[in-house]
Coordinates of C-alpha atoms in Angstrom, one line a residue:
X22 CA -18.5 -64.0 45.7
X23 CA -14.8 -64.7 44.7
X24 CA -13.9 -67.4 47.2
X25 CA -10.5 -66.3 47.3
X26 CA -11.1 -62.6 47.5
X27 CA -11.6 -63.8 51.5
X28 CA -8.2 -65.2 51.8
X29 CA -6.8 -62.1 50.3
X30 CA -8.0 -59.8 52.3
X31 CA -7.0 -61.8 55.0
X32 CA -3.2 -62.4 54.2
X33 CA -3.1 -58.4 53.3
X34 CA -4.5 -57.9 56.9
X35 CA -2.1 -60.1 58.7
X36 CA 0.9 -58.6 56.7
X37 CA 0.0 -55.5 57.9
X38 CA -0.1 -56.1 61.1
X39 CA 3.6 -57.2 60.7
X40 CA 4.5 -53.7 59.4
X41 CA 6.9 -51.9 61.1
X42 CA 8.3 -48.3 60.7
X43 CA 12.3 -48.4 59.6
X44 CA 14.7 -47.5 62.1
X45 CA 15.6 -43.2 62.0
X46 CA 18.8 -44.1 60.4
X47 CA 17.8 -46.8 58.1
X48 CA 15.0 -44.4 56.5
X49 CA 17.8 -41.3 56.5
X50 CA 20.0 -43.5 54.3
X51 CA 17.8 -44.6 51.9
X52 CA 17.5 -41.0 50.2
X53 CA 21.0 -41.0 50.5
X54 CA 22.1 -41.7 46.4
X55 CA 23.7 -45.5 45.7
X56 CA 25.6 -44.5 42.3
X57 CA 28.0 -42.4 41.4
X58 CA 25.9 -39.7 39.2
X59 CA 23.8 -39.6 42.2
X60 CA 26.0 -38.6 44.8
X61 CA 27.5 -35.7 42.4
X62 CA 24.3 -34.1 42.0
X63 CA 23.5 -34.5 45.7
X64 CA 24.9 -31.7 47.6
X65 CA 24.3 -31.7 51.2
X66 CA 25.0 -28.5 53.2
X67 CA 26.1 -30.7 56.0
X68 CA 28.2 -34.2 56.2
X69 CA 26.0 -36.7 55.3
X70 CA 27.5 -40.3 57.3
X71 CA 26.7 -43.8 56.6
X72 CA 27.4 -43.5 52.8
X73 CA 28.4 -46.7 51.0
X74 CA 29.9 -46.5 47.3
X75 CA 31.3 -49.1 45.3
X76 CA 32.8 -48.7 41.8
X77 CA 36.0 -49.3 40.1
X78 CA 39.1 -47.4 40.8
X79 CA 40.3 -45.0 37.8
X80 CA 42.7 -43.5 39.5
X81 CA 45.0 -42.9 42.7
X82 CA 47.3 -40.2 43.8
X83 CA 48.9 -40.9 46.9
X84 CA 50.3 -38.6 49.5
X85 CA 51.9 -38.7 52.7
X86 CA 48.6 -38.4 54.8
X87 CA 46.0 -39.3 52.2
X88 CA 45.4 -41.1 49.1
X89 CA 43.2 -39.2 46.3
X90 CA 41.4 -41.9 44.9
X91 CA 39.0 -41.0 41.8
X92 CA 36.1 -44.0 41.2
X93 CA 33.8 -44.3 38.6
X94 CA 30.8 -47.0 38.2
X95 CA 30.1 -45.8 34.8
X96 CA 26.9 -44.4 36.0
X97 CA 28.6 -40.6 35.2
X98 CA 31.4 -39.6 33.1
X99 CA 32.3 -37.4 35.9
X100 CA 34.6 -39.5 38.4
X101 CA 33.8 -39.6 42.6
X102 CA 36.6 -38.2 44.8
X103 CA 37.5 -39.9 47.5
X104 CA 39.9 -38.7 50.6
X105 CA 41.6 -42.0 51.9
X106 CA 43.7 -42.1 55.5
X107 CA 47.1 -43.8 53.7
X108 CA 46.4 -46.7 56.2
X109 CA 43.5 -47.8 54.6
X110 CA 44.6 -47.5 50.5
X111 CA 45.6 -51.2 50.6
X112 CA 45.2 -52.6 46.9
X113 CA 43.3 -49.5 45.5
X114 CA 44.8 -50.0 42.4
X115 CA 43.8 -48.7 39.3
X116 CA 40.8 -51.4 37.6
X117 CA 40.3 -52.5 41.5
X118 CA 36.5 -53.2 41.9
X119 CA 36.3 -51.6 45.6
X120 CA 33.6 -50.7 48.4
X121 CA 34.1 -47.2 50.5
X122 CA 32.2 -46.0 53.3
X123 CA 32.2 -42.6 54.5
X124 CA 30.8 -39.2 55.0
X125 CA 29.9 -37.5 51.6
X126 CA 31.1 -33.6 52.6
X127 CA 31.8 -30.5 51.2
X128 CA 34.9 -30.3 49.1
X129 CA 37.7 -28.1 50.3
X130 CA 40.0 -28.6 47.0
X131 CA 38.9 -27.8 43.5
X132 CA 37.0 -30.1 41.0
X133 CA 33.8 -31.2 42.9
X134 CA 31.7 -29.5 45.0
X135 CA 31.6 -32.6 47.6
X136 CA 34.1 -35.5 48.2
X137 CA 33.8 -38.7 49.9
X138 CA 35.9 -38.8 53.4
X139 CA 36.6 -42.6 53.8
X140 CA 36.8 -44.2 57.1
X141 CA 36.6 -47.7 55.9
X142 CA 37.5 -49.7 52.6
X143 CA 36.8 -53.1 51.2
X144 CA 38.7 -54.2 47.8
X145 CA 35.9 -56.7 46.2
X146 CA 38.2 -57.3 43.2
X147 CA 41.8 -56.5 43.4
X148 CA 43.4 -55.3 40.1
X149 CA 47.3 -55.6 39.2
X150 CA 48.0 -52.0 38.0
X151 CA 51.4 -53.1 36.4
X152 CA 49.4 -55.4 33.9
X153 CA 45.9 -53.1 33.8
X154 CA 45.7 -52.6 30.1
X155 CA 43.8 -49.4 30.6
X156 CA 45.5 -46.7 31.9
X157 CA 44.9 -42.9 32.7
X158 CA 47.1 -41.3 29.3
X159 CA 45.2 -41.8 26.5
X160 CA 44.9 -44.9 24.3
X161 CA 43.9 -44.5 20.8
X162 CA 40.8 -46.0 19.7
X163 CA 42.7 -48.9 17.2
X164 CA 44.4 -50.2 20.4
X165 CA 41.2 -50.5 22.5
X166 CA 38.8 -52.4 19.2
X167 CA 41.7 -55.2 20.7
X168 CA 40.0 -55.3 24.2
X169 CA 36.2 -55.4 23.7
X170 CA 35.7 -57.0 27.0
X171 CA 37.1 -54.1 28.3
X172 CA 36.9 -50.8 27.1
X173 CA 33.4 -50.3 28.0
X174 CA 34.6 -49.4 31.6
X175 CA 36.7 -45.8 30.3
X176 CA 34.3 -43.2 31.0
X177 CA 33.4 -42.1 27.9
X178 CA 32.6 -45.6 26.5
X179 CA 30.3 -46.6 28.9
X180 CA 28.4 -43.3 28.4
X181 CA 27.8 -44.5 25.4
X182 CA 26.4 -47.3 26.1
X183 CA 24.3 -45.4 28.3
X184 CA 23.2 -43.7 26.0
X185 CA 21.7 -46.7 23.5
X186 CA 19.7 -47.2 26.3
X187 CA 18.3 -44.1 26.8
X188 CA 17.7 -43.7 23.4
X189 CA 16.2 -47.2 23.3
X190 CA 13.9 -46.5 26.5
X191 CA 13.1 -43.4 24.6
X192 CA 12.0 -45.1 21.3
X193 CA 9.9 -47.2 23.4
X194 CA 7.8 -44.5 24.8
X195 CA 7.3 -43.0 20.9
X196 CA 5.8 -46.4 20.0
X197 CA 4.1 -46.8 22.8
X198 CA 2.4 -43.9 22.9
X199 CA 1.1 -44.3 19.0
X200 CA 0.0 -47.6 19.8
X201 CA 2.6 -49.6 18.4
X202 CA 3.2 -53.6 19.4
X203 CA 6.7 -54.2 19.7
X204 CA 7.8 -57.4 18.2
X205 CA 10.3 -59.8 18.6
X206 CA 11.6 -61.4 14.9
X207 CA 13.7 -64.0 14.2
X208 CA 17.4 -64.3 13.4
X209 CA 17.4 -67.3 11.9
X210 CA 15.3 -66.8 8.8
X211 CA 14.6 -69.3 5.1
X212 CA 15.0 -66.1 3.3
X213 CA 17.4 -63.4 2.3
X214 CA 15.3 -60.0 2.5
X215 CA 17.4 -57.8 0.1
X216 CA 17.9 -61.0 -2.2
X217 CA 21.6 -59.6 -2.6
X218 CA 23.4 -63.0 -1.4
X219 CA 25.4 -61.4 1.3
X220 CA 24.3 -63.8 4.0
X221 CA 25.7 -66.0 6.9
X222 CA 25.1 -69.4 6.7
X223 CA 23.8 -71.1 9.6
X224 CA 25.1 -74.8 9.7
X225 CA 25.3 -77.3 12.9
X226 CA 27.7 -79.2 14.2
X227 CA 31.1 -80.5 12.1
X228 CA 31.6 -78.8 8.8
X229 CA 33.1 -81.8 7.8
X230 CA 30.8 -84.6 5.5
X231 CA 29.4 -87.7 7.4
X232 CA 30.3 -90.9 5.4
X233 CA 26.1 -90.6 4.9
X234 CA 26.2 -87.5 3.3
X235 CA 28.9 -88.3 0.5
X236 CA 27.2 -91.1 -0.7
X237 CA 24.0 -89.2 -1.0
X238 CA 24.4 -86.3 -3.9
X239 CA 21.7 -84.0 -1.7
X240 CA 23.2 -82.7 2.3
X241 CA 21.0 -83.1 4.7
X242 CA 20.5 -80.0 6.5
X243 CA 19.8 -79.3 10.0
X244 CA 16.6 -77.9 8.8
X245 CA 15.9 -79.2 6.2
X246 CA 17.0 -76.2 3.9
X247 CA 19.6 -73.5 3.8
X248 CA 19.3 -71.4 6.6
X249 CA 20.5 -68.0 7.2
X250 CA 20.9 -64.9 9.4
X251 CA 18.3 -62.4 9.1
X252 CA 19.5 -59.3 6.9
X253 CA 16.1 -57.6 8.0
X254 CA 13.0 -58.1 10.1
X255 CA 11.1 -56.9 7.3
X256 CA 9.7 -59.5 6.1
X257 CA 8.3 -61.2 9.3
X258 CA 7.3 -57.5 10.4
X259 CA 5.0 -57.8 7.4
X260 CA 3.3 -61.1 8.3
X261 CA 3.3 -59.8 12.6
X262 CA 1.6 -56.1 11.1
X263 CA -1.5 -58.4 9.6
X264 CA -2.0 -60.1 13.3
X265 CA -1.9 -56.7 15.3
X266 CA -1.7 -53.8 13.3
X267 CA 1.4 -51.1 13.5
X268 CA 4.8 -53.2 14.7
X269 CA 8.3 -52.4 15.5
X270 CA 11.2 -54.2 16.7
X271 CA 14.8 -53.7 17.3
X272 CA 17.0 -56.4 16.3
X273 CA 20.7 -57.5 15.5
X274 CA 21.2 -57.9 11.9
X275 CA 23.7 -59.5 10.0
X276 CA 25.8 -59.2 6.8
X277 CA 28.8 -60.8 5.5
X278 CA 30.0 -57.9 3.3
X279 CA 33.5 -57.7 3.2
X280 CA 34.0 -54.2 4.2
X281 CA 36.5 -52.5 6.5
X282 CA 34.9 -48.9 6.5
X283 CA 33.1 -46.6 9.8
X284 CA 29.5 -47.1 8.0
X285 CA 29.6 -50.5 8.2
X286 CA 29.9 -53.7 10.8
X287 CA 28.7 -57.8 10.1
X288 CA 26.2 -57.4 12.9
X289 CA 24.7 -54.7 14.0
X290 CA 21.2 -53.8 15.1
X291 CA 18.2 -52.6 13.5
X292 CA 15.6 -50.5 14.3
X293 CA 12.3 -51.1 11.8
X294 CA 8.5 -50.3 12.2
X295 CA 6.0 -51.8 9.6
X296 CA 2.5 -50.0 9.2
X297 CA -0.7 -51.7 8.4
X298 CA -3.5 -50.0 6.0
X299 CA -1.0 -46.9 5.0
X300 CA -2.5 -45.2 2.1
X301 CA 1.1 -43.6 1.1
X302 CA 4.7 -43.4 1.5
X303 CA 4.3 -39.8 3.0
X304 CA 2.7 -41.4 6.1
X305 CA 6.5 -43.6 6.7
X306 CA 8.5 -40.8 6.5
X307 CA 6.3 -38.6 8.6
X308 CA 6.6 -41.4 11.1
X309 CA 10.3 -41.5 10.7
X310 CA 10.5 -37.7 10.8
X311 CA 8.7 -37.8 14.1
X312 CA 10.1 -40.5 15.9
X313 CA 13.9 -39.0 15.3
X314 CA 12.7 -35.5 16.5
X315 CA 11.0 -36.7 19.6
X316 CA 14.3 -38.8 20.6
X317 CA 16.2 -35.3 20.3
X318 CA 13.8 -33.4 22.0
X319 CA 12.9 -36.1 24.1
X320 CA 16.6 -36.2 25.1
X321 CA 17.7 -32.3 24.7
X322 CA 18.0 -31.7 28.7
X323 CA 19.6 -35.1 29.8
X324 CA 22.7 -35.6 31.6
X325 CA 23.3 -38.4 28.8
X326 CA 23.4 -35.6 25.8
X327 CA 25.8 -33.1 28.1
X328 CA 28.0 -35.8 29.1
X329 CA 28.4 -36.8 25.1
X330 CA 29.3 -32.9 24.7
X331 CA 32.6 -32.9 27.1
X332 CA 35.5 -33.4 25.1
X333 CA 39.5 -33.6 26.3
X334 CA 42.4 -32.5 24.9
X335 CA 44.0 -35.7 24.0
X336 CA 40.3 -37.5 22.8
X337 CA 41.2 -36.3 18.4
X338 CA 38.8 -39.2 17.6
X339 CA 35.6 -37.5 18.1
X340 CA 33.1 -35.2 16.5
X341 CA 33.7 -31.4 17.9
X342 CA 30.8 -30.3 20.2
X343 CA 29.4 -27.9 18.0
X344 CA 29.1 -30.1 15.2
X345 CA 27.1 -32.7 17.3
X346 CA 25.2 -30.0 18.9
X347 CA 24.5 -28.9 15.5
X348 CA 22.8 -32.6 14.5
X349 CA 20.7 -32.5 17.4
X350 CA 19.3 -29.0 16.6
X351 CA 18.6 -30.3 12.7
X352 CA 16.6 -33.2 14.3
X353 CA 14.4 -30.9 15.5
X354 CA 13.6 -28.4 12.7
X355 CA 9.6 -28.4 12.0
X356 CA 9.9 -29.3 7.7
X357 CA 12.6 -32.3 6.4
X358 CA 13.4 -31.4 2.7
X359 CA 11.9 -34.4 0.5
X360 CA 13.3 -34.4 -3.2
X361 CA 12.9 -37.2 -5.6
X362 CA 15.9 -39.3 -6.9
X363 CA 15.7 -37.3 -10.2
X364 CA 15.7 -34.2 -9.0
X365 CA 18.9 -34.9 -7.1
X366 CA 20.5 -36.8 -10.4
X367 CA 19.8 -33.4 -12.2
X368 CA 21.0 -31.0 -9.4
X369 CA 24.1 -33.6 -9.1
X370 CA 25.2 -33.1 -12.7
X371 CA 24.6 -29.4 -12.6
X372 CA 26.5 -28.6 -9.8
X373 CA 29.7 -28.2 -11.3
X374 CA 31.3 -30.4 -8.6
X375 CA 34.4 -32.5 -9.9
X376 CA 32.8 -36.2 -8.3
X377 CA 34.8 -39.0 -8.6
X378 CA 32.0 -41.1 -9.3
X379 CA 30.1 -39.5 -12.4
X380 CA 25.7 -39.0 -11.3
X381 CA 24.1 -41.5 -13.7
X382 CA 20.5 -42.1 -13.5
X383 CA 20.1 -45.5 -12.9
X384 CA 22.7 -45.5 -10.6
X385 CA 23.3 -46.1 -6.4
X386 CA 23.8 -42.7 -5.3
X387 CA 27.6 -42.8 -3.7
X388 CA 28.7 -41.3 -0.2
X389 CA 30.3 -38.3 -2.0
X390 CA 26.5 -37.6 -3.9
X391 CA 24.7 -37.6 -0.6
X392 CA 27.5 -35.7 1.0
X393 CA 26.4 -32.8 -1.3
X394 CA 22.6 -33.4 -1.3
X395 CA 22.8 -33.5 2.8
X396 CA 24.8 -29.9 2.6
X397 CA 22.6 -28.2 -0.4
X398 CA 19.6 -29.4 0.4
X399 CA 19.5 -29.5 3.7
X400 CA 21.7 -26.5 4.5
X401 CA 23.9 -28.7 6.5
X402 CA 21.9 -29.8 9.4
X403 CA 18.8 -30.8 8.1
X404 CA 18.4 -34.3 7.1
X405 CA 17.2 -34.5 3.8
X406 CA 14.5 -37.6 2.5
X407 CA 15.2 -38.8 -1.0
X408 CA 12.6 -40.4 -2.1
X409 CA 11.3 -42.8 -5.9
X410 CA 14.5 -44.5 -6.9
X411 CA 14.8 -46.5 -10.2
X412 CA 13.3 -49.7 -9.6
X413 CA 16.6 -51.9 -11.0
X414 CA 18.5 -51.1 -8.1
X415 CA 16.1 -51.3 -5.6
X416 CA 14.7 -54.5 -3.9
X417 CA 12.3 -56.6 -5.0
X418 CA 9.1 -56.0 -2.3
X419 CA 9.4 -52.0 -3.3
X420 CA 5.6 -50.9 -4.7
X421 CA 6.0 -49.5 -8.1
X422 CA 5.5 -46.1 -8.4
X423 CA 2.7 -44.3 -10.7
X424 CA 4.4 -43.9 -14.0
X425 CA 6.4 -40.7 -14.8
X426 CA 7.4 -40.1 -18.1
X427 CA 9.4 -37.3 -17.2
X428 CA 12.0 -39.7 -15.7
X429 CA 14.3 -42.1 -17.8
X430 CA 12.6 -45.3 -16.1
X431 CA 10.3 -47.2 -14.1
X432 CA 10.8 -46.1 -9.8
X433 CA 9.6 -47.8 -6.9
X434 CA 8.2 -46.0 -4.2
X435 CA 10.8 -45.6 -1.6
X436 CA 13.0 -43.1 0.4
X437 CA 16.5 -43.0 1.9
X438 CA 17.1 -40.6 4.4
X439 CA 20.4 -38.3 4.6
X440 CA 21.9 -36.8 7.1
X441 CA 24.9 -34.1 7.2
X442 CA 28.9 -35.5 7.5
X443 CA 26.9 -39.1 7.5
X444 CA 24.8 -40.0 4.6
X445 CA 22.4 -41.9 4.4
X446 CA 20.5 -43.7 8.0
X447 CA 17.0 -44.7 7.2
X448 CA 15.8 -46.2 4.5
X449 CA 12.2 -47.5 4.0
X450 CA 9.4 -48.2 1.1
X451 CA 5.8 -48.9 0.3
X452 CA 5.4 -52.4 -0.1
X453 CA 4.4 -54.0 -3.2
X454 CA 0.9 -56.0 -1.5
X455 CA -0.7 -57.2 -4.6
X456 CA 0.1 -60.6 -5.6
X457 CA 0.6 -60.4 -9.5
X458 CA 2.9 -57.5 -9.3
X459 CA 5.1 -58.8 -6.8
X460 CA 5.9 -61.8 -8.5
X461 CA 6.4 -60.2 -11.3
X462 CA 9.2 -57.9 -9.3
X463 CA 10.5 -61.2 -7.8
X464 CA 10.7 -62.8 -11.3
X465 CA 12.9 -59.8 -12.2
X466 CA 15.1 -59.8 -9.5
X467 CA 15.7 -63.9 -10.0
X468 CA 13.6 -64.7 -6.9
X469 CA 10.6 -66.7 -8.5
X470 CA 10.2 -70.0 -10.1
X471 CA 10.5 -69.4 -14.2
X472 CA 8.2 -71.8 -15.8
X473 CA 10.0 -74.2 -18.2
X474 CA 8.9 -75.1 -21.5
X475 CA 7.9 -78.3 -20.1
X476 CA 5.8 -76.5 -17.5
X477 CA 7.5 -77.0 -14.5
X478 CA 8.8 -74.4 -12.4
X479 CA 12.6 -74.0 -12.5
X480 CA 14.8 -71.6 -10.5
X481 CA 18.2 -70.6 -9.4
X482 CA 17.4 -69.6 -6.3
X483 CA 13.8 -71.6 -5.8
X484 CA 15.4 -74.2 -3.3
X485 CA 18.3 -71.3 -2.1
X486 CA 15.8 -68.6 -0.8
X487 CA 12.3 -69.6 0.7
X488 CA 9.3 -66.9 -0.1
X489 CA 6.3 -69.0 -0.5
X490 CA 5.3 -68.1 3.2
X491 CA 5.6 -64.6 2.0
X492 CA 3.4 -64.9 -1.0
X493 CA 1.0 -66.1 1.1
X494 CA 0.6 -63.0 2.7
X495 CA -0.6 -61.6 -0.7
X496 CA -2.9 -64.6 -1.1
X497 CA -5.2 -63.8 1.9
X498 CA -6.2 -60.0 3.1
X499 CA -3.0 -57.7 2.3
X500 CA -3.8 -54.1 3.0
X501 CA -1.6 -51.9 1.6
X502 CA 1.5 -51.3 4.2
X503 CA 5.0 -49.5 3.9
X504 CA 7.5 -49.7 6.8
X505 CA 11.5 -48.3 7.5
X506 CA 14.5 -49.6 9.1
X507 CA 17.1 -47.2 10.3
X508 CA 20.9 -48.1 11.3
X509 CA 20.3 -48.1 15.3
X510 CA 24.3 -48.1 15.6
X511 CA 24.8 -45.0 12.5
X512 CA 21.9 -42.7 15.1
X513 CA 24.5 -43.6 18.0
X514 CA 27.5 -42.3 15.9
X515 CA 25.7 -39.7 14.4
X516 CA 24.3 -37.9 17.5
X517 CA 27.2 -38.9 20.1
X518 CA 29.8 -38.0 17.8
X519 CA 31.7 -41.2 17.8
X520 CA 33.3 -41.1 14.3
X521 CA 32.7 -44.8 13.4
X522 CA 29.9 -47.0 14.4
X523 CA 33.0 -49.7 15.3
X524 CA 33.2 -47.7 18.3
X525 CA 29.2 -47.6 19.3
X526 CA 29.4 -51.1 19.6
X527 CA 30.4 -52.9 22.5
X528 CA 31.3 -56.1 21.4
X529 CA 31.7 -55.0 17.3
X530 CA 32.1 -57.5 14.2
X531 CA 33.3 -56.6 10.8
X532 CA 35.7 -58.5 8.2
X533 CA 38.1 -60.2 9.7
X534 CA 37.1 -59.3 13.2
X535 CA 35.1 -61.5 16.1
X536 CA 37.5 -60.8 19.1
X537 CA 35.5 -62.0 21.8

């Protein structure tokens, strides 16, 4: 036997004996709701007493009598009502953190089916309402990207952030119920994924030269090597999906492109899933299709999802209802549309559609291309997958696609997907596993030693950008695997109807911004 099975048993037998049943009053509160979202959806026939709520003041409208104080803890869009005697309103201020206790009754006025009668009131954080910096009229979204430490706490912005959880806690229980392992990746990484140089460089320290290091003709690094922030968890998904099988991980993500537009920030996070031993690319998108439409179904009857559908007469900077309502509903249509990169070139150039940017095979595709592909193809709520782009503009660990002489060059076998009013989200790819053809790709894209007449090895970018590891992958028992990432900051924008992902954020970075 267990020798300390014994001593177990006996410490669980002497706790209980110290058990004790809570006091009648004690147990009665403790089904009484703590938050704010709670309370409003608990709606007592009968004065409840005893109730505590803290929260933040949004409002106050005094009178005579009684103060009308509306709080908020960001738990609900919706705001709490409270009725406070005008002797005990001290310093409930607008921003005040406060503490009110009560009786939660039926409402008399209009608004709310139940207010909070106060009887006692503690200010935890006073607030000077003269220099609060957010106030009840309306404050357009360019002012409040200049207070990232506070706009979370307006209603609407914190049910946003609310809703990234949700959606994360959601995502969760897709993996985890196909048996995914999620992963944690680096940020730090040797090597630039996308091999397109639009990295951060990591150094330590000051950026100044030691008197060491300019009389040697070589820095010294911190380690060792130029170091950068991760562009993608691809690569390391790769090397983590031959250890246990189907990964994912959400991550932040980090480029320094200098670009000011809604589409795009210099960190933001990524959501990516690897899949060991896939025989084709169909199986990544069918795992992309189903993991978007079991967030939307997943999510259709939340609080979360109605709260993103209220909308106020001054808020101009958001998405109508409908047309949110109307991405939800695409998510969850049974069949995605899947054309190939050729077949959108052709449909592209006989549309008849004056583009500013002329459709050239060969070619990116360009916002006002997948505009029209997301509306035509998909009938406007659909998303659409595009799939076997021309290998030159695509990266270098794309499989090669089986050769079609029907189309003008050599694809890779890949897929964005598109969504309506927001282009492209997703984007994923078989992966080229064999060693002799990925080198070959990585020779093409400048990313592998060139041997010299001499027969050395000689690159550019040999001692810039570190893949050796990643060639060892090849080198040792690589099934074939394909994998996605999709823009976790784009799906909050897309489905909550925010109209730039600078606002999905709560702390965002893009050109020429890092405010806090």
């Amino acid at each position: 036997m267990n020798p300390i099975r014994p001593l177990l048993r006996g410490a669980l037998s002497q706790a209980s004996l110290k058990l004790s049943p809570l006091p009648a009053s004690r147990a009665f509160n403790s089904t009484v709701p703590t938050s704010i979202a709670g309370l409003l959806d608990f709606q007592p026939h009968e004065p409840v007493s005893e109730v505590k709520v803290d929260g933040f003041v949004r409002s106050v409208r005094a009178q005579k009598r009684h103060h009308f104080v509306s709080l908020g803890d960001g738990s609900s869009l919706e705001s709490l009502q409270a009725v406070v005697p005008a002797d005990q309103a001290e310093g409930l201020t607008i921003g005040a953190a406060v503490r009110l206790r009560g009786s939660w009754s039926p409402s008399q006025g209009r608004g709310q089916s139940h207010e909070l009668q106060v009887e006692r009131t503690t200010v935890l954080g006073p607030s000077d309402a003269k220099t609060f910096p957010l106030q009840k009229k309306y404050q357009t979204p360019e002012y409040l990207r200049t207070l990232p430490h506070l706009r979370s706490r307006l209603p609407f912005n914190s049910t946003v952030l609310r809703f990234r959880s949700e959606i994360i806690a959601s995502l969760t229980r897709f993996f985890d119920g196909r048996d995914f392992t999620q992963t944690h990746t680096p940020i730090l990484t040797s090597s630039d994924c996308e091999g397109a140089g639009e990295v951060f460089h990591v150094s330590a320290g000051d950026s100044a030269p030691s008197p060491s290091h300019s009389a040697s003709k070589t820095p010294k690094y911190f380690f060792r090597h130029p170091v950068y922030t991760t562009v993608s968890a691809q690569l390391h998904l790769e090397a983590l999906s031959q250890a246990v099988g189907d990964v994912w991980t959400l991550s932040p993500t980090f480029r320094a492109e200098q670009s000011d537009t809604p589409r795009h920030l210099s960190e933001f996070y990524m959501l990516e899933a690897e899949i060991s031993f896939a025989d084709s690319m169909n199986s990544v998108m069918d795992l992309v299709e189903d993991m978007l439409r079991h967030i939307s179904t997943d999510l259709a009857g939340s609080r979360i999802k109605e709260e993103l559908l209220v909308r106020t007469s001054e808020r101009s900077d958001l998405a109508a209802p409908e047309q949110v309502s109307r991405r939800w509903g695409g998510l969850t249509q049974r069949s995605w549309p899947r054309i190939t990169y050729s077949e959108a070139i052709d449909m592209l150039k006989n549309s008849g559609e004056p583009f500013a940017h002329e459709p050239v095979w060969g070619r990116d595709l360009h916002t006002e291309h997948e505009k029209y592909i997301a509306t035509k193809v998909g009938g406007g709520s659909s998303p659409v997958f595009v799939t076997n782009y021309p290998k030159n503009i695509k990266a270098f660990y794309m499989k090669a696609s089986d050769r079609d002489h029907s189309v003008p060059g050599e694809t890779v076998d890949c897929f964005d997907l598109l969504v309506p009013d927001f282009c492209e989200i997703a984007g994923g790819s078989m992966r080229e596993h064999r060693l002799d053809s990925l080198l070959e790709s990585m020779r093409a894209h400048g990313l592998a030693p060139q041997p010299n007449s001499d027969g050395t090895a000689e690159s550019s970018q040999a001692t810039e950008n570190s893949f050796s590891w990643y060639l060892d992958l090849r080198r040792w028992g690589c099934p074939p695997h394909g994998g996605f990432g999709l823009g976790f900051d784009r799906l909050i924008s897309y489905l909550s109807g925010v109209q730039t992902i600078h606002d999905t954020s709560a702390f965002p970075r893009w050109y020429g911004r890092c405010d806090c």
